[in-house]
Amino acid sequence: MAELRFRALQEVFSRQPIAVENQSNEVSEYFAERVFDKPKMQKYLSREAYLSVTRAIEEGTAIHRKIADQVASGMKAWALEFGATHYTHWFHPLTDGTAEKHDGFIEFGDYGGSIESFSGKLLAQQEPDASSFPSGGIRNTFEARGYTAWDVSSPAFIVGETLCIPTVFVSYTGEALDFKTPLLKALAAIDKAAADVCHYFDKNVNKIIPTLGWEQEYFLIDTALFQARPDLILTNRTLMGHQSSKDQQLDDHYFGSIPERVGAFMKDFEMEAYKLGIPVKTRHNEVAPNQFECAPIFEEVNLANDHNQLVMDVMKRVASKHNFRVLLHEKPFAGINGSGKHNNWSLMTNTNVNLLSPGKNPKGNLQFLTFLVCVVKAIYENQDLIRASILTAGNAQRLGANEAPPAIISIFLGSKLTATLDEIVEKVTDSKMTPDEKTELKLGIGKIPEILLDNTDRNRTSPFAFTGNRFEFRAVGSSANCASAMIVLNTAVADQLKKFKIDVDAIINKGVKKDEAIFQVVKKYIVYSEKIRFEGDSYSEEWKNEAAKRGLTNITSVPESLALYLSHKAKKVLIGNGIFVEKELEGRVEVEFEKFTKKIQIESRVLGDLAINHIVPTAIQYQNTLIENVSGLKNIYNEDEFNELAGARKELIKEISEHISIIKAKVYEMVEARKVANKIENQKNKAFAYEKNVNPFFDKIRYHIDKLELIVDNEIWPLPKYRELLFTR
Ligand code: ADP
Ligand code: MG
């Protein structure tokens, strides 16, 4: 059985870096060459069609059917020139990836023969038989029709020989079945709410563009070793494996020099990303061995998210060319760091002002403080929703595991900004401010950009940290669709900004001047949401106690967290702002419960299979060798000599027996627990049953397997070990 492991290792030893196809070093020569972007639209569309599409992108206006036909034909002409033969609507169903169904451009012509056909109708809408995508009961299989519709705000692109058209995916009765539809709604909600608040400061603002820069962490494992680990193949994480004697304790991987084979992969994958218009910028080694990160220049949220989904795909494809497998799981290896996807987020105006960047003068800074404080309050009020948007079966392994933000949501602002907020609380009075107080305050907040410039304060333990001109939501999981977090964050902040405007207007209506009214509300919010702010070490035990005292929630259970999507409070935000209708939200949560259950179910099956069919037989085989050895000794030596010699070996035989017995018993119990849970119809109860009654066996079984790994002869151990997975390349 160990044959596969050793063959894999041999293969890895003989690997050479794969040379990357020679491409010009000038990225600008091929950047976005596979994207139907504005320059290409200008070339392939009539002026009328071009203007119509750009207006649709910028103002959300509808595109007339006749124009859609023109756009389709222009797009097709471009795609055919590029060698495309098929087209697909590309969408984000509620699974862990994207979906596509390719159709050929070919159609029979009116006079016989075939022509390359692709009409406005096919561009705008498609009806994939969608019955197999998760919908949480929204769409019954007998009413399977769902359709995809073109998202004009994200440009079409070509992957391989297929023209991909970004689309939303909705049921025939109009409910969203994907991530993109609610994301677009959330972005529209924050656009409106933030622009309204901006009008207090600048009447020229008429559009707010939320921005996202994601940092994608991942592991690379050699394909041969990956193939020798059924748990990696089926679950993308290791369900067993004793810690390597050395892993990340020397901190020698982080920012270290990039290994040659990995460097070749990165170069290749970045080039592919550039061709698709994805502005990847940074790459480096992460903390754990074989862990890496890539990050692009930030973009508008919807586009950035499409690009992240695409990047995960591109990475996987390019990696296999280099004999690597990309692990996007949040915790592929126990005992070392897991992977996240930090979401850097901010709000930009059409006048090019970053609303989360301090201005140059007191007025700009009051605007900055307004938005900052509204974000803080939004997070405080919606901590459960924020957590629910990122807590999945995989991410639950990472959160709170001493290297990732805990399941307590808190905000880090840095000492300088904290001091500014304290100052406002101290100086702003609800009665009219004296001219002196006003001047003093204005002088104070006027200094914000200076103090932030040299504010090198960084807190890497906070789940939601202010980093100078944006917030960094660090608790997002590496395999997640960022939309999940972005829907909730943007909606929560939109909701808060609406409330802010109502509160300020109410004071203005009482005859108080605008600036002073804003100050009063800002102060009220600062005081109100103080509890969510934490500057210390979020990984520490003290914080857990302190957070509990503050009344912050700390929920590590995935089903418990998911259930809060349906709390009265959450519904008021998500349904109240028109992001979901009740049925959609319920369907979505149902899908998440089911996804959680299935992940645990699959892992549990794989663990049981490996334990019983790989590990136990190997342990018995080794035990038999020991038994033979002992009986051999018995033949040679007299009883006294034998007892002295064989004692340790007999102990070992017993020890192995004990581990085997426990593994067998626990696997049996786990299977029984699964049987009971499988009978539960209600998805929520089933998820709870899996978490409470099946999940706890994982660590117990693993413990004994990992002990056996240390005892059994290395020559017959069937699975590549941690040191091999993490250090051979
Ligand atoms: P670090 O690891 O120090 O957090 P990185 O350079 O790895 O920094 O990533 C920072 C990310 O934040 C990049 O994707 C960057 O484009 C993004 N970013 C910078 N400014 C903004 C902004 N205003 N809005 C959204 N993202 C931003
Ligand atoms: Mg970062």
Tab-separated table of C-alpha atoms in Angstrom, residues 1 5 228-231 239-242 606-623 656 659-661 663-664 667 701-713 716-721:
chain	number	residue	atom	x	y	z
A	1	MET	CA	0.000	0.000	0.000
A	5	ARG	CA	3.419	7.025	-1.583
A	228	ALA	CA	-1.736	9.551	-3.019
A	229	ARG	CA	-4.000	11.161	-0.396
A	230	PRO	CA	-7.668	10.213	-0.859
A	231	ASP	CA	-8.626	12.778	1.785
A	239	LEU	CA	-8.111	14.342	7.804
A	240	MET	CA	-5.075	12.750	9.438
A	241	GLY	CA	-1.326	13.178	9.568
A	242	HIS	CA	1.063	13.710	12.428
A	606	VAL	CA	-13.532	9.458	3.887
A	607	LEU	CA	-12.139	9.369	7.403
A	608	GLY	CA	-13.937	6.109	8.159
A	609	ASP	CA	-12.771	4.554	4.910
A	610	LEU	CA	-9.145	5.565	5.380
A	611	ALA	CA	-9.145	4.501	9.000
A	612	ILE	CA	-10.569	1.048	8.399
A	613	ASN	CA	-9.178	0.240	4.955
A	614	HIS	CA	-5.786	1.903	5.014
A	615	ILE	CA	-4.623	2.567	8.532
A	616	VAL	CA	-5.916	-0.414	10.496
A	617	PRO	CA	-4.615	-3.019	7.988
A	618	THR	CA	-1.223	-1.281	7.932
A	619	ALA	CA	-1.082	-1.262	11.701
A	620	ILE	CA	-2.005	-4.941	11.804
A	621	GLN	CA	0.650	-5.749	9.247
A	622	TYR	CA	3.289	-4.076	11.363
A	623	GLN	CA	1.937	-5.705	14.464
A	656	ILE	CA	-0.980	-0.942	18.621
A	659	HIS	CA	-5.123	2.177	19.070
A	660	ILE	CA	-6.709	-0.184	16.562
A	661	SER	CA	-9.528	-1.066	18.942
A	663	ILE	CA	-10.206	3.531	15.999
A	664	LYS	CA	-12.548	0.705	15.095
A	667	VAL	CA	-15.528	4.719	13.475
A	701	ILE	CA	-10.145	9.070	15.550
A	702	ARG	CA	-7.397	11.193	14.139
A	703	TYR	CA	-5.544	11.253	17.432
A	704	HIS	CA	-5.066	7.485	17.406
A	705	ILE	CA	-4.194	7.346	13.723
A	706	ASP	CA	-1.539	10.001	14.226
A	707	LYS	CA	-0.121	8.020	17.145
A	708	LEU	CA	0.072	4.944	14.938
A	709	GLU	CA	1.900	6.977	12.303
A	710	LEU	CA	4.678	7.468	14.849
A	711	ILE	CA	4.838	3.777	15.722
A	712	VAL	CA	4.409	1.934	12.442
A	713	ASP	CA	7.377	1.239	10.169
A	716	ILE	CA	4.768	0.547	4.967
A	717	TRP	CA	2.890	3.739	5.933
A	718	PRO	CA	0.432	4.278	3.067
A	719	LEU	CA	-0.205	8.038	3.073
A	720	PRO	CA	2.308	10.781	2.296
A	721	LYS	CA	3.254	12.334	5.613
